C-alpha atoms as a PDB file:
ATOM      1  CA  MET A   1     -17.896  -8.425 -10.363  1.00  0.00           C
ATOM      2  CA  SER A   2     -19.393  -7.146  -7.133  1.00  0.00           C
ATOM      3  CA  LEU A   3     -20.384  -3.492  -6.902  1.00  0.00           C
ATOM      4  CA  SER A   4     -17.888  -2.901  -4.099  1.00  0.00           C
ATOM      5  CA  MET A   5     -15.049  -4.372  -6.181  1.00  0.00           C
ATOM      6  CA  ARG A   6     -16.046  -2.199  -9.157  1.00  0.00           C
ATOM      7  CA  LEU A   7     -16.091   0.947  -6.990  1.00  0.00           C
ATOM      8  CA  ALA A   8     -12.726   0.095  -5.441  1.00  0.00           C
ATOM      9  CA  GLY A   9     -11.228  -0.390  -8.906  1.00  0.00           C
ATOM     10  CA  LEU A  10     -12.589   2.980 -10.058  1.00  0.00           C
ATOM     11  CA  ALA A  11     -11.134   4.665  -6.976  1.00  0.00           C
ATOM     12  CA  LEU A  12      -7.722   3.167  -7.728  1.00  0.00           C
ATOM     13  CA  ARG A  13      -7.874   4.459 -11.304  1.00  0.00           C
ATOM     14  CA  ALA A  14      -8.327   7.975  -9.960  1.00  0.00           C
ATOM     15  CA  VAL A  15      -4.863   7.792  -8.351  1.00  0.00           C
ATOM     16  CA  PRO A  16      -1.713   8.180 -10.512  1.00  0.00           C
ATOM     17  CA  ARG A  17       0.181   4.907 -10.932  1.00  0.00           C
ATOM     18  CA  THR A  18       3.138   4.756  -8.573  1.00  0.00           C
ATOM     19  CA  PHE A  19       5.003   2.316 -10.830  1.00  0.00           C
ATOM     20  CA  ARG A  20       4.604   4.140 -14.148  1.00  0.00           C
ATOM     21  CA  THR A  21       8.272   5.223 -14.239  1.00  0.00           C
ATOM     22  CA  PRO A  22      11.371   5.062 -12.013  1.00  0.00           C
ATOM     23  CA  GLU A  23      10.824   8.736 -11.207  1.00  0.00           C
ATOM     24  CA  THR A  24       7.270   8.158  -9.924  1.00  0.00           C
ATOM     25  CA  VAL A  25       8.610   5.339  -7.735  1.00  0.00           C
ATOM     26  CA  ARG A  26      11.390   7.522  -6.280  1.00  0.00           C
ATOM     27  CA  ARG A  27       9.036  10.432  -5.671  1.00  0.00           C
ATOM     28  CA  THR A  28       6.432   8.283  -3.928  1.00  0.00           C
ATOM     29  CA  ALA A  29       8.941   6.276  -1.880  1.00  0.00           C
ATOM     30  CA  ALA A  30      10.417   9.482  -0.468  1.00  0.00           C
ATOM     31  CA  ARG A  31       7.052  10.289   1.130  1.00  0.00           C
ATOM     32  CA  ARG A  32       6.193   6.861   2.507  1.00  0.00           C
ATOM     33  CA  ARG A  33       6.521   5.889   6.157  1.00  0.00           C
ATOM     34  CA  ARG A  34       5.720   2.612   7.846  1.00  0.00           C
ATOM     35  CA  HIS A  35       2.188   2.431   9.296  1.00  0.00           C
ATOM     36  CA  SER A  36       2.212   1.513  12.961  1.00  0.00           C
ATOM     37  CA  VAL A  37      -0.046  -1.191  14.399  1.00  0.00           C
ATOM     38  CA  PRO A  38      -3.590   0.220  14.373  1.00  0.00           C
ATOM     39  CA  LEU A  39      -5.473   0.711  17.635  1.00  0.00           C
ATOM     40  CA  THR A  40      -8.066  -1.910  16.706  1.00  0.00           C
ATOM     41  CA  LEU A  41      -5.342  -4.558  16.490  1.00  0.00           C
ATOM     42  CA  ARG A  42      -3.761  -3.358  19.732  1.00  0.00           C
ATOM     43  CA  CYS A  43      -7.108  -3.933  21.433  1.00  0.00           C
ATOM     44  CA  LEU A  44      -7.431  -7.388  19.871  1.00  0.00           C
ATOM     45  CA  CYS A  45      -3.836  -8.552  20.477  1.00  0.00           C
ATOM     46  CA  ARG A  46      -0.803  -8.270  22.684  1.00  0.00           C
ATOM     47  CA  VAL A  47       1.776  -6.493  20.540  1.00  0.00           C
ATOM     48  CA  ARG A  48       5.489  -7.074  20.881  1.00  0.00           C
ATOM     49  CA  GLU A  49       8.363  -5.654  18.837  1.00  0.00           C
ATOM     50  CA  ASP A  50      11.710  -7.441  18.845  1.00  0.00           C
ATOM     51  CA  ASP A  51      14.968  -7.192  16.962  1.00  0.00           C
ATOM     52  CA  VAL A  52      16.122 -10.153  14.873  1.00  0.00           C
ATOM     53  CA  ALA A  53      19.402  -9.929  12.965  1.00  0.00           C
ATOM     54  CA  GLY A  54      19.230  -6.144  13.209  1.00  0.00           C
ATOM     55  CA  PHE A  55      15.695  -5.747  11.821  1.00  0.00           C
ATOM     56  CA  PRO A  56      12.398  -5.190  13.662  1.00  0.00           C
ATOM     57  CA  VAL A  57       9.855  -7.983  14.006  1.00  0.00           C
ATOM     58  CA  ILE A  58       6.299  -7.342  15.196  1.00  0.00           C
ATOM     59  CA  THR A  59       4.382 -10.165  16.880  1.00  0.00           C
ATOM     60  CA  LEU A  60       0.632  -9.937  17.409  1.00  0.00           C
ATOM     61  CA  THR A  61      -0.785 -12.527  19.814  1.00  0.00           C
ATOM     62  CA  PRO A  62      -4.601 -12.551  20.051  1.00  0.00           C
ATOM     63  CA  ARG A  63      -5.970 -12.351  23.572  1.00  0.00           C
ATOM     64  CA  ARG A  64      -7.892 -15.487  22.607  1.00  0.00           C
ATOM     65  CA  SER A  65      -5.170 -17.364  20.799  1.00  0.00           C
ATOM     66  CA  SER A  66      -5.756 -20.585  18.857  1.00  0.00           C
ATOM     67  CA  GLY A  67      -2.118 -21.616  19.236  1.00  0.00           C
ATOM     68  CA  ARG A  68      -1.482 -21.440  15.493  1.00  0.00           C
ATOM     69  CA  GLU A  69       1.380 -19.403  14.041  1.00  0.00           C
ATOM     70  CA  LEU A  70       1.477 -17.321  10.851  1.00  0.00           C
ATOM     71  CA  VAL A  71       4.427 -15.371   9.465  1.00  0.00           C
ATOM     72  CA  TYR A  72       3.284 -12.544   7.155  1.00  0.00           C
ATOM     73  CA  LEU A  73       5.602 -10.838   4.634  1.00  0.00           C
ATOM     74  CA  HIS A  74       4.278  -7.502   3.393  1.00  0.00           C
ATOM     75  CA  GLY A  75       4.428  -6.234  -0.166  1.00  0.00           C
ATOM     76  CA  GLY A  76       5.556  -2.908  -1.572  1.00  0.00           C
ATOM     77  CA  ALA A  77       7.844  -3.807  -4.505  1.00  0.00           C
ATOM     78  CA  TYR A  78      10.710  -4.211  -2.017  1.00  0.00           C
ATOM     79  CA  VAL A  79      11.038  -0.433  -1.712  1.00  0.00           C
ATOM     80  CA  PHE A  80       7.894   0.612   0.192  1.00  0.00           C
ATOM     81  CA  PRO A  81       7.284  -0.080   3.892  1.00  0.00           C
ATOM     82  CA  LEU A  82       4.334  -1.847   5.447  1.00  0.00           C
ATOM     83  CA  ARG A  83       1.131   0.079   4.758  1.00  0.00           C
ATOM     84  CA  GLU A  84      -2.338   0.328   6.256  1.00  0.00           C
ATOM     85  CA  ALA A  85      -3.790  -2.127   3.720  1.00  0.00           C
ATOM     86  CA  HIS A  86      -1.413  -4.824   4.979  1.00  0.00           C
ATOM     87  CA  TRP A  87      -2.815  -4.420   8.473  1.00  0.00           C
ATOM     88  CA  TRP A  88      -6.316  -4.921   7.029  1.00  0.00           C
ATOM     89  CA  ILE A  89      -5.316  -8.355   5.720  1.00  0.00           C
ATOM     90  CA  ILE A  90      -3.500  -9.275   8.928  1.00  0.00           C
ATOM     91  CA  SER A  91      -6.396  -8.141  11.094  1.00  0.00           C
ATOM     92  CA  ALA A  92      -8.888 -10.148   9.048  1.00  0.00           C
ATOM     93  CA  LEU A  93      -6.758 -13.292   9.351  1.00  0.00           C
ATOM     94  CA  ILE A  94      -6.334 -12.895  13.102  1.00  0.00           C
ATOM     95  CA  ARG A  95     -10.066 -12.410  13.623  1.00  0.00           C
ATOM     96  CA  ARG A  96     -10.866 -15.507  11.554  1.00  0.00           C
ATOM     97  CA  THR A  97      -8.199 -17.826  12.976  1.00  0.00           C
ATOM     98  CA  GLY A  98      -6.958 -16.624  16.349  1.00  0.00           C
ATOM     99  CA  ALA A  99      -3.440 -17.217  15.008  1.00  0.00           C
ATOM    100  CA  THR A 100      -0.431 -15.366  16.349  1.00  0.00           C
ATOM    101  CA  VAL A 101       0.924 -13.338  13.423  1.00  0.00           C
ATOM    102  CA  THR A 102       4.601 -12.455  13.160  1.00  0.00           C
ATOM    103  CA  VAL A 103       5.477  -9.616  10.781  1.00  0.00           C
ATOM    104  CA  PRO A 104       9.178  -9.395   9.829  1.00  0.00           C
ATOM    105  CA  LEU A 105      10.075  -5.894   8.646  1.00  0.00           C
ATOM    106  CA  TYR A 106      12.802  -6.856   6.204  1.00  0.00           C
ATOM    107  CA  GLY A 107      15.208  -4.189   4.989  1.00  0.00           C
ATOM    108  CA  LEU A 108      14.048  -2.284   1.911  1.00  0.00           C
ATOM    109  CA  ALA A 109      15.905  -1.364  -1.265  1.00  0.00           C
ATOM    110  CA  PRO A 110      18.032   0.474  -2.161  1.00  0.00           C
ATOM    111  CA  GLU A 111      19.714   0.302   1.266  1.00  0.00           C
ATOM    112  CA  HIS A 112      19.064  -3.450   1.563  1.00  0.00           C
ATOM    113  CA  SER A 113      18.628  -6.383  -0.798  1.00  0.00           C
ATOM    114  CA  VAL A 114      17.452  -9.958  -1.173  1.00  0.00           C
ATOM    115  CA  ALA A 115      20.889 -11.144   0.009  1.00  0.00           C
ATOM    116  CA  GLU A 116      20.001  -9.865   3.510  1.00  0.00           C
ATOM    117  CA  ALA A 117      16.287 -10.651   3.403  1.00  0.00           C
ATOM    118  CA  LEU A 118      16.485 -14.422   2.962  1.00  0.00           C
ATOM    119  CA  PRO A 119      18.700 -15.071   6.030  1.00  0.00           C
ATOM    120  CA  PHE A 120      16.582 -12.637   8.059  1.00  0.00           C
ATOM    121  CA  VAL A 121      13.278 -14.323   7.199  1.00  0.00           C
ATOM    122  CA  ASP A 122      14.866 -17.689   7.940  1.00  0.00           C
ATOM    123  CA  ALA A 123      15.989 -16.448  11.359  1.00  0.00           C
ATOM    124  CA  VAL A 124      12.451 -15.255  12.085  1.00  0.00           C
ATOM    125  CA  SER A 125      11.006 -18.601  10.991  1.00  0.00           C
ATOM    126  CA  LYS A 126      13.353 -20.442  13.347  1.00  0.00           C
ATOM    127  CA  ALA A 127      12.514 -18.080  16.213  1.00  0.00           C
ATOM    128  CA  VAL A 128       8.791 -18.764  15.729  1.00  0.00           C
ATOM    129  CA  ALA A 129       9.424 -22.514  15.737  1.00  0.00           C
ATOM    130  CA  ARG A 130      11.391 -22.243  18.980  1.00  0.00           C
ATOM    131  CA  ARG A 131       8.728 -20.093  20.584  1.00  0.00           C
ATOM    132  CA  SER A 132       5.883 -22.477  19.727  1.00  0.00           C
ATOM    133  CA  PRO A 133       7.271 -25.995  19.289  1.00  0.00           C
ATOM    134  CA  GLY A 134       4.721 -28.318  17.754  1.00  0.00           C
ATOM    135  CA  ALA A 135       2.278 -25.531  16.835  1.00  0.00           C
ATOM    136  CA  PRO A 136       0.890 -25.490  13.280  1.00  0.00           C
ATOM    137  CA  ARG A 137       2.934 -22.929  11.345  1.00  0.00           C
ATOM    138  CA  PHE A 138       1.904 -21.094   8.169  1.00  0.00           C
ATOM    139  CA  LEU A 139       3.446 -18.495   5.861  1.00  0.00           C
ATOM    140  CA  ALA A 140       1.727 -15.748   3.878  1.00  0.00           C
ATOM    141  CA  GLY A 141       2.761 -12.793   1.771  1.00  0.00           C
ATOM    142  CA  ASP A 142       1.361 -10.316  -0.707  1.00  0.00           C
ATOM    143  CA  SER A 143       2.946  -8.960  -3.894  1.00  0.00           C
ATOM    144  CA  ALA A 144       6.708  -8.613  -3.282  1.00  0.00           C
ATOM    145  CA  GLY A 145       6.204 -10.259   0.095  1.00  0.00           C
ATOM    146  CA  GLY A 146       4.644 -13.192  -1.732  1.00  0.00           C
ATOM    147  CA  GLY A 147       7.706 -13.509  -3.938  1.00  0.00           C
ATOM    148  CA  LEU A 148       9.956 -13.383  -0.882  1.00  0.00           C
ATOM    149  CA  ALA A 149       7.789 -16.006   0.850  1.00  0.00           C
ATOM    150  CA  LEU A 150       8.174 -18.395  -2.065  1.00  0.00           C
ATOM    151  CA  ALA A 151      11.933 -17.779  -2.240  1.00  0.00           C
ATOM    152  CA  HIS A 152      12.104 -18.504   1.495  1.00  0.00           C
ATOM    153  CA  VAL A 153      10.491 -21.953   1.206  1.00  0.00           C
ATOM    154  CA  ILE A 154      12.714 -22.755  -1.797  1.00  0.00           C
ATOM    155  CA  ASP A 155      15.733 -21.776   0.298  1.00  0.00           C
ATOM    156  CA  ARG A 156      14.563 -24.012   3.164  1.00  0.00           C
ATOM    157  CA  ARG A 157      13.910 -26.880   0.786  1.00  0.00           C
ATOM    158  CA  ASN A 158      17.434 -26.559  -0.586  1.00  0.00           C
ATOM    159  CA  ARG A 159      18.807 -26.802   2.952  1.00  0.00           C
ATOM    160  CA  ARG A 160      16.404 -29.621   3.918  1.00  0.00           C
ATOM    161  CA  GLU A 161      14.793 -27.531   6.664  1.00  0.00           C
ATOM    162  CA  SER A 162      11.245 -28.009   7.941  1.00  0.00           C
ATOM    163  CA  GLN A 163       8.494 -26.217   6.020  1.00  0.00           C
ATOM    164  CA  PRO A 164       5.248 -24.443   6.946  1.00  0.00           C
ATOM    165  CA  GLU A 165       2.061 -26.454   6.681  1.00  0.00           C
ATOM    166  CA  ALA A 166       0.893 -24.189   3.853  1.00  0.00           C
ATOM    167  CA  VAL A 167       1.927 -21.006   2.058  1.00  0.00           C
ATOM    168  CA  PHE A 168      -0.661 -18.367   1.098  1.00  0.00           C
ATOM    169  CA  LEU A 169       0.342 -15.976  -1.682  1.00  0.00           C
ATOM    170  CA  PHE A 170      -1.776 -12.906  -2.471  1.00  0.00           C
ATOM    171  CA  ALA A 171      -0.895 -11.583  -5.954  1.00  0.00           C
ATOM    172  CA  PRO A 172       2.762 -12.598  -5.571  1.00  0.00           C
ATOM    173  CA  TRP A 173       5.521 -10.967  -7.594  1.00  0.00           C
ATOM    174  CA  LEU A 174       7.076 -14.136  -8.993  1.00  0.00           C
ATOM    175  CA  ASP A 175       9.183 -12.988 -11.951  1.00  0.00           C
ATOM    176  CA  CYS A 176      11.020  -9.704 -11.557  1.00  0.00           C
ATOM    177  CA  THR A 177      12.104  -9.726 -15.199  1.00  0.00           C
ATOM    178  CA  MET A 178       8.487  -8.917 -16.140  1.00  0.00           C
ATOM    179  CA  SER A 179       9.153 -10.761 -19.401  1.00  0.00           C
ATOM    180  CA  ASN A 180       5.961 -12.797 -19.702  1.00  0.00           C
ATOM    181  CA  PRO A 181       4.454 -11.910 -23.130  1.00  0.00           C
ATOM    182  CA  ALA A 182       0.973 -11.990 -21.592  1.00  0.00           C
ATOM    183  CA  ILE A 183       1.758  -8.958 -19.399  1.00  0.00           C
ATOM    184  CA  PRO A 184       1.615  -6.033 -21.911  1.00  0.00           C
ATOM    185  CA  PRO A 185      -2.039  -6.636 -22.923  1.00  0.00           C
ATOM    186  CA  LEU A 186      -3.037  -6.419 -19.232  1.00  0.00           C
ATOM    187  CA  VAL A 187      -1.374  -3.069 -18.500  1.00  0.00           C
ATOM    188  CA  ARG A 188      -4.431  -1.064 -19.552  1.00  0.00           C
ATOM    189  CA  GLN A 189      -6.668  -3.160 -17.287  1.00  0.00           C
ATOM    190  CA  ASP A 190      -4.416  -2.872 -14.230  1.00  0.00           C
ATOM    191  CA  PRO A 191      -5.223   0.292 -12.224  1.00  0.00           C
ATOM    192  CA  MET A 192      -2.112   0.034 -10.045  1.00  0.00           C
ATOM    193  CA  LEU A 193       0.999  -1.517 -11.601  1.00  0.00           C
ATOM    194  CA  ASP A 194       3.190  -0.802 -14.607  1.00  0.00           C
ATOM    195  CA  VAL A 195       6.290  -2.509 -15.958  1.00  0.00           C
ATOM    196  CA  PRO A 196       8.981   0.251 -15.991  1.00  0.00           C
ATOM    197  CA  GLY A 197       8.615   1.110 -12.311  1.00  0.00           C
ATOM    198  CA  LEU A 198       8.585  -2.521 -11.243  1.00  0.00           C
ATOM    199  CA  ILE A 199      11.741  -3.360 -13.173  1.00  0.00           C
ATOM    200  CA  TYR A 200      13.436  -0.360 -11.567  1.00  0.00           C
ATOM    201  CA  CYS A 201      12.488  -1.688  -8.111  1.00  0.00           C
ATOM    202  CA  ALA A 202      13.597  -5.203  -9.041  1.00  0.00           C
ATOM    203  CA  ASN A 203      17.084  -4.043  -9.978  1.00  0.00           C
ATOM    204  CA  LEU A 204      17.426  -2.170  -6.700  1.00  0.00           C
ATOM    205  CA  TRP A 205      16.369  -5.285  -4.775  1.00  0.00           C
ATOM    206  CA  ALA A 206      18.608  -7.675  -6.728  1.00  0.00           C
ATOM    207  CA  ARG A 207      21.678  -5.419  -6.297  1.00  0.00           C
ATOM    208  CA  GLY A 208      23.718  -7.124  -8.984  1.00  0.00           C
ATOM    209  CA  ARG A 209      22.161 -10.557  -8.673  1.00  0.00           C
ATOM    210  CA  PRO A 210      20.569 -11.720 -11.961  1.00  0.00           C
ATOM    211  CA  LEU A 211      16.891 -10.805 -12.103  1.00  0.00           C
ATOM    212  CA  ASP A 212      16.076 -14.303 -13.329  1.00  0.00           C
ATOM    213  CA  SER A 213      17.734 -16.035 -10.354  1.00  0.00           C
ATOM    214  CA  TRP A 214      15.336 -17.972  -8.136  1.00  0.00           C
ATOM    215  CA  GLN A 215      16.178 -15.745  -5.163  1.00  0.00           C
ATOM    216  CA  VAL A 216      14.795 -12.712  -7.030  1.00  0.00           C
ATOM    217  CA  SER A 217      12.342 -14.469  -9.376  1.00  0.00           C
ATOM    218  CA  PRO A 218      11.336 -17.678  -7.560  1.00  0.00           C
ATOM    219  CA  ILE A 219       9.230 -18.884 -10.484  1.00  0.00           C
ATOM    220  CA  ASN A 220      12.529 -19.847 -12.133  1.00  0.00           C
ATOM    221  CA  ASP A 221      13.189 -22.553  -9.550  1.00  0.00           C
ATOM    222  CA  THR A 222      12.242 -26.143 -10.399  1.00  0.00           C
ATOM    223  CA  LEU A 223       9.390 -25.787  -7.855  1.00  0.00           C
ATOM    224  CA  LYS A 224       9.861 -29.423  -6.851  1.00  0.00           C
ATOM    225  CA  ASP A 225       9.089 -30.663  -3.328  1.00  0.00           C
ATOM    226  CA  LEU A 226       7.432 -27.498  -2.075  1.00  0.00           C
ATOM    227  CA  PRO A 227       4.894 -27.305   0.768  1.00  0.00           C
ATOM    228  CA  PRO A 228       1.242 -26.724  -0.233  1.00  0.00           C
ATOM    229  CA  VAL A 229       0.863 -23.337  -1.931  1.00  0.00           C
ATOM    230  CA  CYS A 230      -2.434 -21.435  -2.273  1.00  0.00           C
ATOM    231  CA  LEU A 231      -2.430 -18.538  -4.753  1.00  0.00           C
ATOM    232  CA  PHE A 232      -5.043 -15.783  -4.755  1.00  0.00           C
ATOM    233  CA  GLN A 233      -4.905 -13.598  -7.840  1.00  0.00           C
ATOM    234  CA  GLY A 234      -6.974 -10.964  -9.560  1.00  0.00           C
ATOM    235  CA  GLY A 235      -7.513 -11.091 -13.312  1.00  0.00           C
ATOM    236  CA  ARG A 236      -6.929  -7.315 -13.734  1.00  0.00           C
ATOM    237  CA  ASP A 237      -3.376  -7.527 -12.427  1.00  0.00           C
ATOM    238  CA  ILE A 238      -0.281  -7.633 -14.627  1.00  0.00           C
ATOM    239  CA  LEU A 239       1.145 -10.267 -12.265  1.00  0.00           C
ATOM    240  CA  PHE A 240      -1.718 -12.640 -13.108  1.00  0.00           C
ATOM    241  CA  PRO A 241       0.004 -14.420 -16.034  1.00  0.00           C
ATOM    242  CA  ASP A 242       2.934 -15.401 -13.845  1.00  0.00           C
ATOM    243  CA  ALA A 243       0.577 -16.765 -11.188  1.00  0.00           C
ATOM    244  CA  GLU A 244      -0.939 -18.988 -13.859  1.00  0.00           C
ATOM    245  CA  ARG A 245       2.528 -20.031 -14.969  1.00  0.00           C
ATOM    246  CA  LEU A 246       3.562 -20.861 -11.412  1.00  0.00           C
ATOM    247  CA  ALA A 247       0.471 -22.995 -10.850  1.00  0.00           C
ATOM    248  CA  ALA A 248       1.063 -24.948 -14.049  1.00  0.00           C
ATOM    249  CA  LYS A 249       4.786 -25.401 -13.436  1.00  0.00           C
ATOM    250  CA  ALA A 250       4.336 -26.512  -9.826  1.00  0.00           C
ATOM    251  CA  ALA A 251       1.557 -28.918 -10.770  1.00  0.00           C
ATOM    252  CA  ALA A 252       3.837 -30.490 -13.391  1.00  0.00           C
ATOM    253  CA  THR A 253       6.341 -31.319 -10.634  1.00  0.00           C
ATOM    254  CA  SER A 254       3.583 -32.670  -8.340  1.00  0.00           C
ATOM    255  CA  SER A 255       4.078 -29.841  -5.825  1.00  0.00           C
ATOM    256  CA  PRO A 256       0.630 -29.169  -4.304  1.00  0.00           C
ATOM    257  CA  VAL A 257      -0.691 -25.851  -5.588  1.00  0.00           C
ATOM    258  CA  GLU A 258      -4.104 -24.179  -5.806  1.00  0.00           C
ATOM    259  CA  LEU A 259      -4.871 -21.069  -7.865  1.00  0.00           C
ATOM    260  CA  HIS A 260      -7.958 -19.067  -6.897  1.00  0.00           C
ATOM    261  CA  VAL A 261      -8.823 -16.289  -9.343  1.00  0.00           C
ATOM    262  CA  ALA A 262     -11.133 -13.302  -8.963  1.00  0.00           C
ATOM    263  CA  PRO A 263     -11.521 -12.456 -12.679  1.00  0.00           C
ATOM    264  CA  ASP A 264     -12.156  -8.758 -12.080  1.00  0.00           C
ATOM    265  CA  GLY A 265      -9.856  -8.404  -9.080  1.00  0.00           C
ATOM    266  CA  PHE A 266      -7.075  -5.798  -9.074  1.00  0.00           C
ATOM    267  CA  HIS A 267      -3.617  -6.215  -7.546  1.00  0.00           C
ATOM    268  CA  VAL A 268      -3.862  -7.664  -4.012  1.00  0.00           C
ATOM    269  CA  TYR A 269      -7.639  -7.379  -4.134  1.00  0.00           C
ATOM    270  CA  VAL A 270      -7.696  -9.368  -0.887  1.00  0.00           C
ATOM    271  CA  ALA A 271      -6.772  -6.142   0.944  1.00  0.00           C
ATOM    272  CA  ALA A 272     -10.199  -4.749  -0.026  1.00  0.00           C
ATOM    273  CA  THR A 273     -11.716  -6.658   2.884  1.00  0.00           C
ATOM    274  CA  PHE A 274     -15.108  -4.982   2.414  1.00  0.00           C
ATOM    275  CA  THR A 275     -15.664  -6.850  -0.880  1.00  0.00           C
ATOM    276  CA  PRO A 276     -17.215 -10.310  -1.177  1.00  0.00           C
ATOM    277  CA  GLU A 277     -14.293 -11.417  -3.356  1.00  0.00           C
ATOM    278  CA  SER A 278     -11.843 -10.648  -0.548  1.00  0.00           C
ATOM    279  CA  ARG A 279     -14.031 -12.239   2.097  1.00  0.00           C
ATOM    280  CA  ARG A 280     -14.235 -15.470   0.098  1.00  0.00           C
ATOM    281  CA  ALA A 281     -10.451 -15.589  -0.277  1.00  0.00           C
ATOM    282  CA  LEU A 282      -9.837 -14.891   3.406  1.00  0.00           C
ATOM    283  CA  ALA A 283     -12.407 -17.517   4.376  1.00  0.00           C
ATOM    284  CA  ARG A 284     -10.485 -20.120   2.326  1.00  0.00           C
ATOM    285  CA  VAL A 285      -7.245 -19.202   4.062  1.00  0.00           C
ATOM    286  CA  ALA A 286      -8.885 -19.271   7.484  1.00  0.00           C
ATOM    287  CA  GLN A 287     -10.428 -22.663   6.871  1.00  0.00           C
ATOM    288  CA  ARG A 288      -7.034 -24.106   5.950  1.00  0.00           C
ATOM    289  CA  ILE A 289      -5.444 -22.660   9.083  1.00  0.00           C
ATOM    290  CA  ASN A 290      -8.300 -23.634  11.377  1.00  0.00           C
ATOM    291  CA  ASP A 291      -8.349 -27.199  10.063  1.00  0.00           C
ATOM    292  CA  ALA A 292      -4.687 -27.752  11.003  1.00  0.00           C
ATOM    293  CA  LEU A 293      -4.271 -30.304  13.763  1.00  0.00           C
ATOM    294  CA  GLN A 294      -2.586 -29.179  16.953  1.00  0.00           C
END
């Protein structure tokens, strides 16, 4: 483990866990507001905010664009808005690739649910394709946004729609039932997540839909005929066992999948862009995007 990763993990342990109980989730969510686009990104990109299907969509086009397109779905357990750490990941990807990044701000629970999110993300995907016909298109998401990203490509596969060239998942939330028996032993090692709060959020997001449905828990799909998926996961994250399970299940169906593990990484360690572990992960993503043929 790098020193910077160790220090970041210690800093996270000094903060009370948001997801310890439903009450800690409710209390924290009441104080959270969406972080606006930081000034550094406004200097780097042209920023546009549109409305798609009644929800805001932010598009960041680098002043030196590579012509590539990336849709990024932010995490937050489906109840928290986009945060500063998400902008760190997005900024790092833009600087490394010159890609135009589209950020759909899907509706959050409890006011909204997965039933609205999937059609919205699909509408955004189609809008990007119309805006840049023939451009290499990619999809990325972290945590809950990673779970939504995977559900989105499953939905498009079911409808025989075109797919992104690759999907990048940073510590995705793949199984909202949190029933993997390998999870409880990891709780003490995870400085951020806990099971009771996550299950509370999952039920709000599902809004009556079974938690084990593929729309809510995409790991329960067959995972056949998916586009290439690259997973980046930390070993000190209670979502790690499900990332391993996804990689094994997808490989068994011959869907192309790669799992990259930082053994001492915490949840969405990629957001700690000052660490060598994060820089290695982001470099892998950038190489894949930059190698795409125009």
